[in-house]
Amino acid sequence: MDADQRAAEALRLAERLIARASVTPDDAGCQDLIAERLRAAGFETQRIDSGPDDFRVRNLWAWRRGARPGPTLAFAGHTDVVPTGPLDRWHSDPFVPTHRDGRLYGRGAADMKTSIACMVVAAEAFVAAQPGHAGTIGFLVTSDEEGPALDGTTQLVRWLQERGERIDACIVGEPTSVKSLGDTVKNGRRGSLSARLTVHGVQGHIAYPQLANNPIHRLAPVLAELVAMHWDGGNEHFPPTSFQVSNLNAGTGAGNVIPGTATLDFNFRFSTESTPESLQSRVEAVLARHALPHAIAWSLGGRPFLTRPGSLIAALSDSIGEVTGRRPELSTTGGTSDGRFIAQICPQVVECGPVNASIHQIDEHVAVADIGPLAEIYRKTLEKLLS
């Protein structure tokens, strides 16, 4: 296949994936399609499903070992998508791939079925050209990235650890480009630490405050102190740690009742200058200083990870430059991704994919003209690392 044929094949595969309504955690047959394609290219495949029956998550590990020693380069992605939102606001059915004005529309077009299609076609083309390649090519695919992320990549990582499988480098197909394909590569992500703080008071009539204890009043100075705190200054790779409140609930529904409890949900997006333990300790110190009667439940979404310039970033950046003529900016901004789990077993993890302007939005789309170049970026990276 030449570049035009690879572009057309990646587009067809992206359309077939988009046509499957794989709202998390439903894979809707996407991984069967991917596995079938990869097996035809000489890959072995293994299903590692996980989770309760009412939230069953499908996971796929596929691999092809080359004829010569070399590193293991894995592609990682997710077949699940977020819900569509109001269907009447879409200009076309979100699960009918549609072309308008040079764009491919559909839920998952940008996040991230196009990336997966490009990865598969890139691997097929590379293996066809170099069947005796060095090293190993792997695919980690889950249907639980947009969901709780408890039974997806975390389970794949555990399964690989138990079998002693090594991954030396991994490209996650998250949509990282900002304005133009390849302008940004994520070489790390901030950590995410959430908490639910329940403040205990005494419910009572609003006209007799001396007989009650208002938890909102007790919480107010604590919240003001937390909002004003300087958690860290970040570093050359990460912005400063941020504290944000996502929800505040109190009240009985009546205007003349002092509530008995108030609940505050908050989140830290933290740099490598802080740890979950240090952030928890500092919050608990504030609560103790104010003698706040409370209960708090912490939830660690992921620790920060960072891939410093090395063989993977060099190969990927050079490939982007050859295909697009631009050098990518390395960034750690944004939310979390499954890269945080893969980084536990892989020293080099980066994210590279299409423009992210429409992800999770109505009329999600990718530029058709970017699909072929994205497949070429992945293929050239394989060539540089496994030839």
CSV table of C-alpha atoms in Angstrom, one decimal:
chain,number,residue,atom,x,y,z
A,1,MET,CA,0.0,0.0,0.0
A,2,ASP,CA,1.2,3.5,-0.7
A,3,ALA,CA,0.4,6.5,1.5
A,4,ASP,CA,-2.9,7.3,-0.3
A,5,GLN,CA,-4.1,3.7,0.1
A,6,ARG,CA,-3.1,3.7,3.8
A,7,ALA,CA,-5.0,6.9,4.3
A,8,ALA,CA,-8.1,5.5,2.6
A,9,GLU,CA,-7.9,2.3,4.6
A,10,ALA,CA,-7.5,4.2,7.9
A,11,LEU,CA,-10.6,6.3,7.0
A,12,ARG,CA,-12.6,3.2,6.3
A,13,LEU,CA,-11.6,1.5,9.6
A,14,ALA,CA,-12.4,4.7,11.5
A,15,GLU,CA,-15.8,4.8,9.9
A,16,ARG,CA,-16.5,1.2,10.9
A,17,LEU,CA,-15.5,1.9,14.5
A,18,ILE,CA,-17.6,5.1,14.7
A,19,ALA,CA,-20.6,3.1,13.4
A,20,ARG,CA,-20.5,1.0,16.6
A,21,ALA,CA,-22.4,2.7,19.4
A,22,SER,CA,-19.8,1.9,22.1
A,23,VAL,CA,-20.9,4.1,24.9
A,24,THR,CA,-18.8,3.3,27.9
A,25,PRO,CA,-18.4,0.5,29.0
A,26,ASP,CA,-20.0,-1.1,26.0
A,27,ASP,CA,-17.4,-2.1,23.3
A,28,ALA,CA,-20.1,-2.9,20.8
A,29,GLY,CA,-17.8,-5.2,18.8
A,30,CYS,CA,-15.0,-2.7,18.2
A,31,GLN,CA,-12.3,-4.8,19.7
A,32,ASP,CA,-13.5,-7.9,17.7
A,33,LEU,CA,-12.9,-5.9,14.5
A,34,ILE,CA,-9.5,-4.6,15.7
A,35,ALA,CA,-8.4,-8.1,16.8
A,36,GLU,CA,-9.5,-9.6,13.5
A,37,ARG,CA,-7.4,-7.1,11.6
A,38,LEU,CA,-4.4,-7.6,13.7
A,39,ARG,CA,-4.6,-11.4,13.6
A,40,ALA,CA,-4.6,-11.2,9.8
A,41,ALA,CA,-1.3,-9.2,10.1
A,42,GLY,CA,0.3,-11.9,12.3
A,43,PHE,CA,-0.6,-10.7,15.8
A,44,GLU,CA,-1.6,-12.9,18.7
A,45,THR,CA,-4.5,-11.6,20.7
A,46,GLN,CA,-5.8,-12.1,24.2
A,47,ARG,CA,-9.1,-10.9,25.8
A,48,ILE,CA,-8.9,-9.8,29.4
A,49,ASP,CA,-12.4,-8.8,30.4
A,50,SER,CA,-13.2,-7.5,33.9
A,51,GLY,CA,-15.9,-6.0,36.1
A,52,PRO,CA,-19.3,-7.0,37.3
A,53,ASP,CA,-21.9,-8.4,34.9
A,54,ASP,CA,-23.8,-5.1,34.8
A,55,PHE,CA,-20.7,-3.1,33.9
A,56,ARG,CA,-18.6,-5.6,32.0
A,57,VAL,CA,-15.4,-4.1,30.5
A,58,ARG,CA,-13.7,-5.5,27.4
A,59,ASN,CA,-10.0,-5.4,27.2
A,60,LEU,CA,-7.6,-6.5,24.4
A,61,TRP,CA,-3.9,-7.2,24.4
A,62,ALA,CA,-2.4,-7.9,21.0
A,63,TRP,CA,1.2,-8.5,20.2
A,64,ARG,CA,3.6,-9.5,17.4
A,65,ARG,CA,7.1,-10.5,18.2
A,66,GLY,CA,9.7,-9.7,15.5
A,67,ALA,CA,12.5,-11.9,14.3
A,68,ARG,CA,15.3,-9.9,16.0
A,69,PRO,CA,15.8,-8.6,19.5
A,70,GLY,CA,14.6,-5.1,20.2
A,71,PRO,CA,12.3,-3.0,22.3
A,72,THR,CA,8.5,-3.4,22.8
A,73,LEU,CA,6.6,-0.5,21.4
A,74,ALA,CA,2.9,-0.5,22.4
A,75,PHE,CA,0.0,1.5,21.0
A,76,ALA,CA,-2.8,2.1,23.6
A,77,GLY,CA,-6.3,3.4,23.2
A,78,HIS,CA,-10.0,3.0,24.1
A,79,THR,CA,-13.0,2.0,22.1
A,80,ASP,CA,-15.5,3.4,24.5
A,81,VAL,CA,-17.0,6.9,24.0
A,82,VAL,CA,-18.9,9.3,26.1
A,83,PRO,CA,-22.7,9.6,25.7
A,84,THR,CA,-23.9,11.6,22.8
A,85,GLY,CA,-25.9,14.2,24.6
A,86,PRO,CA,-29.2,15.5,23.0
A,87,LEU,CA,-29.5,13.8,19.7
A,88,ASP,CA,-31.6,16.6,18.2
A,89,ARG,CA,-28.6,18.9,18.5
A,90,TRP,CA,-26.4,16.8,16.3
A,91,HIS,CA,-26.5,17.6,12.6
A,92,SER,CA,-26.2,13.9,11.8
A,93,ASP,CA,-26.6,10.6,13.7
A,94,PRO,CA,-23.6,10.4,16.0
A,95,PHE,CA,-23.2,6.7,15.2
A,96,VAL,CA,-23.5,7.1,11.4
A,97,PRO,CA,-20.1,8.3,10.2
A,98,THR,CA,-20.8,11.4,8.0
A,99,HIS,CA,-18.7,13.6,5.8
A,100,ARG,CA,-19.3,17.4,5.7
A,101,ASP,CA,-16.9,20.1,4.6
A,102,GLY,CA,-13.8,17.8,4.7
A,103,ARG,CA,-14.6,16.5,8.1
A,104,LEU,CA,-15.6,13.1,9.5
A,105,TYR,CA,-18.4,13.5,12.0
A,106,GLY,CA,-19.4,11.0,14.7
A,107,ARG,CA,-19.1,10.2,18.4
A,108,GLY,CA,-15.5,9.0,19.0
A,109,ALA,CA,-14.2,10.5,15.7
A,110,ALA,CA,-11.6,12.5,17.6
A,111,ASP,CA,-11.6,10.7,21.0
A,112,MET,CA,-10.3,8.2,19.9
A,113,LYS,CA,-11.5,5.8,17.2
A,114,THR,CA,-9.6,7.6,14.4
A,115,SER,CA,-6.3,7.2,16.4
A,116,ILE,CA,-7.0,3.5,16.8
A,117,ALA,CA,-7.7,3.0,13.1
A,118,CYS,CA,-4.5,4.8,12.2
A,119,MET,CA,-2.5,2.7,14.7
A,120,VAL,CA,-3.9,-0.5,13.2
A,121,VAL,CA,-3.2,0.5,9.6
A,122,ALA,CA,0.3,1.7,10.5
A,123,ALA,CA,1.1,-1.6,12.2
A,124,GLU,CA,-0.3,-3.5,9.2
A,125,ALA,CA,1.8,-1.5,6.7
A,126,PHE,CA,4.9,-1.7,8.8
A,127,VAL,CA,4.7,-5.5,9.3
A,128,ALA,CA,3.9,-6.1,5.6
A,129,ALA,CA,7.0,-4.1,4.7
A,130,GLN,CA,9.3,-5.5,7.4
A,131,PRO,CA,8.0,-9.0,8.5
A,132,GLY,CA,11.3,-9.6,10.2
A,133,HIS,CA,11.3,-6.4,12.2
A,134,ALA,CA,13.1,-6.1,15.5
A,135,GLY,CA,11.4,-6.1,18.9
A,136,THR,CA,7.7,-6.4,19.6
A,137,ILE,CA,4.6,-4.4,18.6
A,138,GLY,CA,1.8,-4.4,21.2
A,139,PHE,CA,-1.8,-3.0,21.4
A,140,LEU,CA,-3.5,-2.2,24.7
A,141,VAL,CA,-7.2,-1.5,24.1
A,142,THR,CA,-10.0,-1.0,26.7
A,143,SER,CA,-13.6,0.0,26.8
A,144,ASP,CA,-13.4,1.7,30.2
A,145,GLU,CA,-11.3,4.9,29.7
A,146,GLU,CA,-14.3,7.2,29.7
A,147,GLY,CA,-15.9,5.4,32.6
A,148,PRO,CA,-14.6,4.7,36.1
A,149,ALA,CA,-11.3,3.3,34.7
A,150,LEU,CA,-11.3,0.6,37.3
A,151,ASP,CA,-11.6,-2.5,35.1
A,152,GLY,CA,-9.8,-1.3,31.9
A,153,THR,CA,-6.2,-0.4,31.5
A,154,THR,CA,-5.5,-1.0,35.2
A,155,GLN,CA,-6.4,-4.7,34.6
A,156,LEU,CA,-4.4,-4.9,31.5
A,157,VAL,CA,-1.4,-3.6,33.3
A,158,ARG,CA,-1.9,-6.0,36.2
A,159,TRP,CA,-2.3,-8.9,33.7
A,160,LEU,CA,1.0,-8.0,31.9
A,161,GLN,CA,2.8,-7.6,35.2
A,162,GLU,CA,1.8,-11.0,36.3
A,163,ARG,CA,3.1,-12.5,33.1
A,164,GLY,CA,6.4,-10.6,33.2
A,165,GLU,CA,5.6,-8.8,29.9
A,166,ARG,CA,7.8,-5.7,29.4
A,167,ILE,CA,6.8,-2.6,27.6
A,168,ASP,CA,9.6,-0.2,26.7
A,169,ALA,CA,7.7,2.6,25.0
A,170,CYS,CA,4.0,3.4,24.6
A,171,ILE,CA,2.0,5.8,22.4
A,172,VAL,CA,-1.5,6.6,23.7
A,173,GLY,CA,-3.7,7.8,20.9
A,174,GLU,CA,-5.4,10.6,22.9
A,175,PRO,CA,-6.3,13.7,20.9
A,176,THR,CA,-3.5,16.0,21.9
A,177,SER,CA,-3.2,18.3,18.9
A,178,VAL,CA,-4.4,21.8,19.6
A,179,LYS,CA,-4.6,23.7,16.3
A,180,SER,CA,-2.8,21.5,13.8
A,181,LEU,CA,-2.0,17.8,13.6
A,182,GLY,CA,1.2,17.0,15.6
A,183,ASP,CA,1.6,20.5,17.1
A,184,THR,CA,1.5,19.0,20.7
A,185,VAL,CA,2.6,15.7,22.3
A,186,LYS,CA,1.7,15.0,25.9
A,187,ASN,CA,4.8,13.7,27.6
A,188,GLY,CA,3.2,13.5,31.0
A,189,ARG,CA,0.1,14.3,33.0
A,190,ARG,CA,-0.7,15.8,36.4
A,191,GLY,CA,-2.0,13.7,39.2
A,192,SER,CA,-5.6,13.8,40.3
A,193,LEU,CA,-6.7,13.6,43.9
A,194,SER,CA,-10.3,14.0,45.0
A,195,ALA,CA,-12.1,14.2,48.3
A,196,ARG,CA,-15.5,14.4,49.8
A,197,LEU,CA,-15.6,16.4,53.0
A,198,THR,CA,-18.7,16.0,55.2
A,199,VAL,CA,-19.0,18.6,57.9
A,200,HIS,CA,-21.2,17.7,60.9
A,201,GLY,CA,-23.5,20.2,62.6
A,202,VAL,CA,-26.7,20.2,64.5
A,203,GLN,CA,-30.0,20.7,62.6
A,204,GLY,CA,-32.4,23.3,64.0
A,205,HIS,CA,-34.9,26.1,63.5
A,206,ILE,CA,-33.3,29.0,61.7
A,207,ALA,CA,-34.9,31.4,64.3
A,208,TYR,CA,-33.1,29.6,67.1
A,209,PRO,CA,-29.5,29.4,66.0
A,210,GLN,CA,-28.3,29.0,69.6
A,211,LEU,CA,-30.0,25.6,69.6
A,212,ALA,CA,-28.3,24.4,66.4
A,213,ASN,CA,-24.8,24.3,64.9
A,214,ASN,CA,-24.6,25.5,61.3
A,215,PRO,CA,-22.1,23.3,59.3
A,216,ILE,CA,-22.1,25.8,56.5
A,217,HIS,CA,-20.8,28.5,58.8
A,218,ARG,CA,-18.3,26.1,60.2
A,219,LEU,CA,-17.1,25.2,56.7
A,220,ALA,CA,-16.8,28.8,55.3
A,221,PRO,CA,-13.5,29.9,56.9
A,222,VAL,CA,-12.0,26.4,56.2
A,223,LEU,CA,-12.9,26.7,52.6
A,224,ALA,CA,-11.6,30.2,52.3
A,225,GLU,CA,-8.2,29.1,53.7
A,226,LEU,CA,-8.0,26.1,51.3
A,227,VAL,CA,-8.8,28.3,48.3
A,228,ALA,CA,-6.2,30.8,49.3
A,229,MET,CA,-3.4,28.3,49.9
A,230,HIS,CA,-0.3,28.0,47.8
A,231,TRP,CA,0.2,24.3,47.3
A,232,ASP,CA,3.4,24.3,45.2
A,233,GLY,CA,5.0,26.4,42.4
A,234,GLY,CA,5.1,23.6,39.8
A,235,ASN,CA,8.3,23.1,37.9
A,236,GLU,CA,9.7,23.2,34.3
A,237,HIS,CA,7.4,20.4,33.3
A,238,PHE,CA,4.2,21.0,35.3
A,239,PRO,CA,2.1,24.0,36.2
A,240,PRO,CA,1.5,24.6,39.9
A,241,THR,CA,-0.9,22.3,41.7
A,242,SER,CA,-4.5,23.5,41.7
A,243,PHE,CA,-7.3,23.1,44.2
A,244,GLN,CA,-10.9,23.3,42.8
A,245,VAL,CA,-14.3,22.8,44.4
A,246,SER,CA,-16.7,20.8,42.2
A,247,ASN,CA,-19.7,20.6,44.4
A,248,LEU,CA,-21.2,22.0,47.7
A,249,ASN,CA,-24.4,20.6,49.1
A,250,ALA,CA,-26.4,21.4,52.3
A,251,GLY,CA,-29.9,22.1,53.3
A,252,THR,CA,-33.1,20.2,53.8
A,253,GLY,CA,-35.1,22.0,51.1
A,254,ALA,CA,-36.8,24.2,53.6
A,255,GLY,CA,-35.9,27.9,54.0
A,256,ASN,CA,-36.3,27.9,57.8
A,257,VAL,CA,-34.1,25.0,58.7
A,258,ILE,CA,-30.4,25.0,59.6
A,259,PRO,CA,-29.0,21.9,58.0
A,260,GLY,CA,-27.3,19.2,60.0
A,261,THR,CA,-24.5,18.5,57.5
A,262,ALA,CA,-22.7,20.1,54.6
A,263,THR,CA,-20.8,18.2,51.9
A,264,LEU,CA,-17.9,19.6,49.9
A,265,ASP,CA,-16.4,17.8,46.9
A,266,PHE,CA,-13.0,19.0,45.7
A,267,ASN,CA,-10.1,18.0,43.5
A,268,PHE,CA,-6.4,18.6,43.3
A,269,ARG,CA,-4.6,18.4,39.9
A,270,PHE,CA,-1.1,18.1,41.2
A,271,SER,CA,2.4,18.3,39.9
A,272,THR,CA,5.4,16.2,40.8
A,273,GLU,CA,6.3,18.9,43.4
A,274,SER,CA,3.5,17.5,45.6
A,275,THR,CA,2.3,14.0,46.6
A,276,PRO,CA,-1.1,12.6,47.5
A,277,GLU,CA,0.2,12.2,51.1
A,278,SER,CA,1.5,15.7,51.4
A,279,LEU,CA,-1.7,17.2,50.1
A,280,GLN,CA,-3.8,15.1,52.4
A,281,SER,CA,-1.6,16.1,55.3
A,282,ARG,CA,-1.9,19.8,54.6
A,283,VAL,CA,-5.7,19.6,54.3
A,284,GLU,CA,-6.1,17.6,57.5
A,285,ALA,CA,-3.9,20.2,59.3
A,286,VAL,CA,-6.3,23.0,58.2
A,287,LEU,CA,-9.3,20.9,59.4
A,288,ALA,CA,-7.7,20.3,62.7
A,289,ARG,CA,-6.7,23.9,63.2
A,290,HIS,CA,-10.3,24.9,62.8
A,291,ALA,CA,-11.5,22.1,65.0
A,292,LEU,CA,-14.0,21.2,62.3
A,293,PRO,CA,-16.2,18.2,63.1
A,294,HIS,CA,-16.0,16.2,59.9
A,295,ALA,CA,-15.5,13.0,57.9
A,296,ILE,CA,-13.4,12.9,54.8
A,297,ALA,CA,-13.0,10.3,52.0
A,298,TRP,CA,-10.1,10.5,49.6
A,299,SER,CA,-9.9,9.1,46.1
A,300,LEU,CA,-6.6,9.0,44.1
A,301,GLY,CA,-7.4,9.1,40.4
A,302,GLY,CA,-3.8,8.8,39.4
A,303,ARG,CA,-0.3,10.0,40.2
A,304,PRO,CA,1.6,12.3,37.9
A,305,PHE,CA,3.9,10.8,35.3
A,306,LEU,CA,6.6,12.3,33.1
A,307,THR,CA,8.5,11.0,30.1
A,308,ARG,CA,11.7,12.9,29.6
A,309,PRO,CA,13.2,13.3,26.1
A,310,GLY,CA,14.6,9.9,24.9
A,311,SER,CA,14.3,7.4,22.1
A,312,LEU,CA,10.5,7.5,22.0
A,313,ILE,CA,10.1,11.3,22.0
A,314,ALA,CA,12.9,11.6,19.4
A,315,ALA,CA,11.4,9.0,17.1
A,316,LEU,CA,7.9,10.4,17.4
A,317,SER,CA,9.0,14.1,17.0
A,318,ASP,CA,11.1,13.3,14.0
A,319,SER,CA,8.2,11.4,12.4
A,320,ILE,CA,5.9,14.3,13.0
A,321,GLY,CA,8.4,16.7,11.5
A,322,GLU,CA,8.8,14.5,8.4
A,323,VAL,CA,5.1,14.2,7.9
A,324,THR,CA,3.8,17.7,8.8
A,325,GLY,CA,6.9,19.9,8.7
A,326,ARG,CA,6.4,21.0,12.3
A,327,ARG,CA,8.0,20.1,15.6
A,328,PRO,CA,5.7,19.2,18.4
A,329,GLU,CA,5.5,21.1,21.7
A,330,LEU,CA,5.9,18.8,24.7
A,331,SER,CA,3.1,19.4,27.2
A,332,THR,CA,1.7,18.0,30.5
A,333,THR,CA,-1.5,20.1,30.6
A,334,GLY,CA,-5.0,18.9,30.6
A,335,GLY,CA,-6.8,16.1,32.4
A,336,THR,CA,-5.8,12.5,33.1
A,337,SER,CA,-5.5,9.6,30.7
A,338,ASP,CA,-4.8,5.9,30.9
A,339,GLY,CA,-1.1,6.8,30.4
A,340,ARG,CA,-1.0,7.2,34.1
A,341,PHE,CA,-1.6,3.5,34.5
A,342,ILE,CA,0.7,2.4,31.7
A,343,ALA,CA,3.5,4.5,33.2
A,344,GLN,CA,3.6,2.1,36.1
A,345,ILE,CA,5.2,-0.6,33.9
A,346,CYS,CA,6.6,1.5,31.0
A,347,PRO,CA,9.4,4.1,31.3
A,348,GLN,CA,8.4,6.0,28.2
A,349,VAL,CA,4.7,7.0,27.7
A,350,VAL,CA,3.5,9.7,25.4
A,351,GLU,CA,0.2,10.7,24.0
A,352,CYS,CA,-0.2,11.8,20.3
A,353,GLY,CA,-3.4,12.1,18.3
A,354,PRO,CA,-5.7,14.3,16.3
A,355,VAL,CA,-6.9,17.8,17.0
A,356,ASN,CA,-9.0,17.9,20.2
A,357,ALA,CA,-11.2,20.9,19.7
A,358,SER,CA,-14.4,18.9,19.4
A,359,ILE,CA,-13.9,16.1,21.8
A,360,HIS,CA,-16.9,15.2,24.0
A,361,GLN,CA,-18.9,17.9,22.1
A,362,ILE,CA,-22.0,17.8,19.9
A,363,ASP,CA,-20.9,17.1,16.3
A,364,GLU,CA,-17.5,15.7,17.3
A,365,HIS,CA,-15.3,15.4,14.2
A,366,VAL,CA,-11.8,15.1,12.7
A,367,ALA,CA,-10.4,16.6,9.5
A,368,VAL,CA,-10.3,13.8,6.9
A,369,ALA,CA,-7.0,15.3,5.6
A,370,ASP,CA,-5.4,14.6,9.0
A,371,ILE,CA,-6.2,10.8,9.0
A,372,GLY,CA,-3.6,9.7,6.5
A,373,PRO,CA,-0.8,11.8,8.0
A,374,LEU,CA,-1.6,10.5,11.5
A,375,ALA,CA,-1.2,6.9,10.2
A,376,GLU,CA,2.1,7.9,8.6
A,377,ILE,CA,3.3,9.4,11.9
A,378,TYR,CA,2.6,6.2,13.7
A,379,ARG,CA,4.1,4.1,10.9
A,380,LYS,CA,7.3,6.1,10.7
A,381,THR,CA,7.7,5.9,14.5
A,382,LEU,CA,7.6,2.1,14.2
A,383,GLU,CA,10.2,2.2,11.5
A,384,LYS,CA,12.6,4.3,13.6
A,385,LEU,CA,12.3,2.2,16.7
A,386,LEU,CA,11.9,-1.4,15.3
A,387,SER,CA,13.6,-1.5,11.9
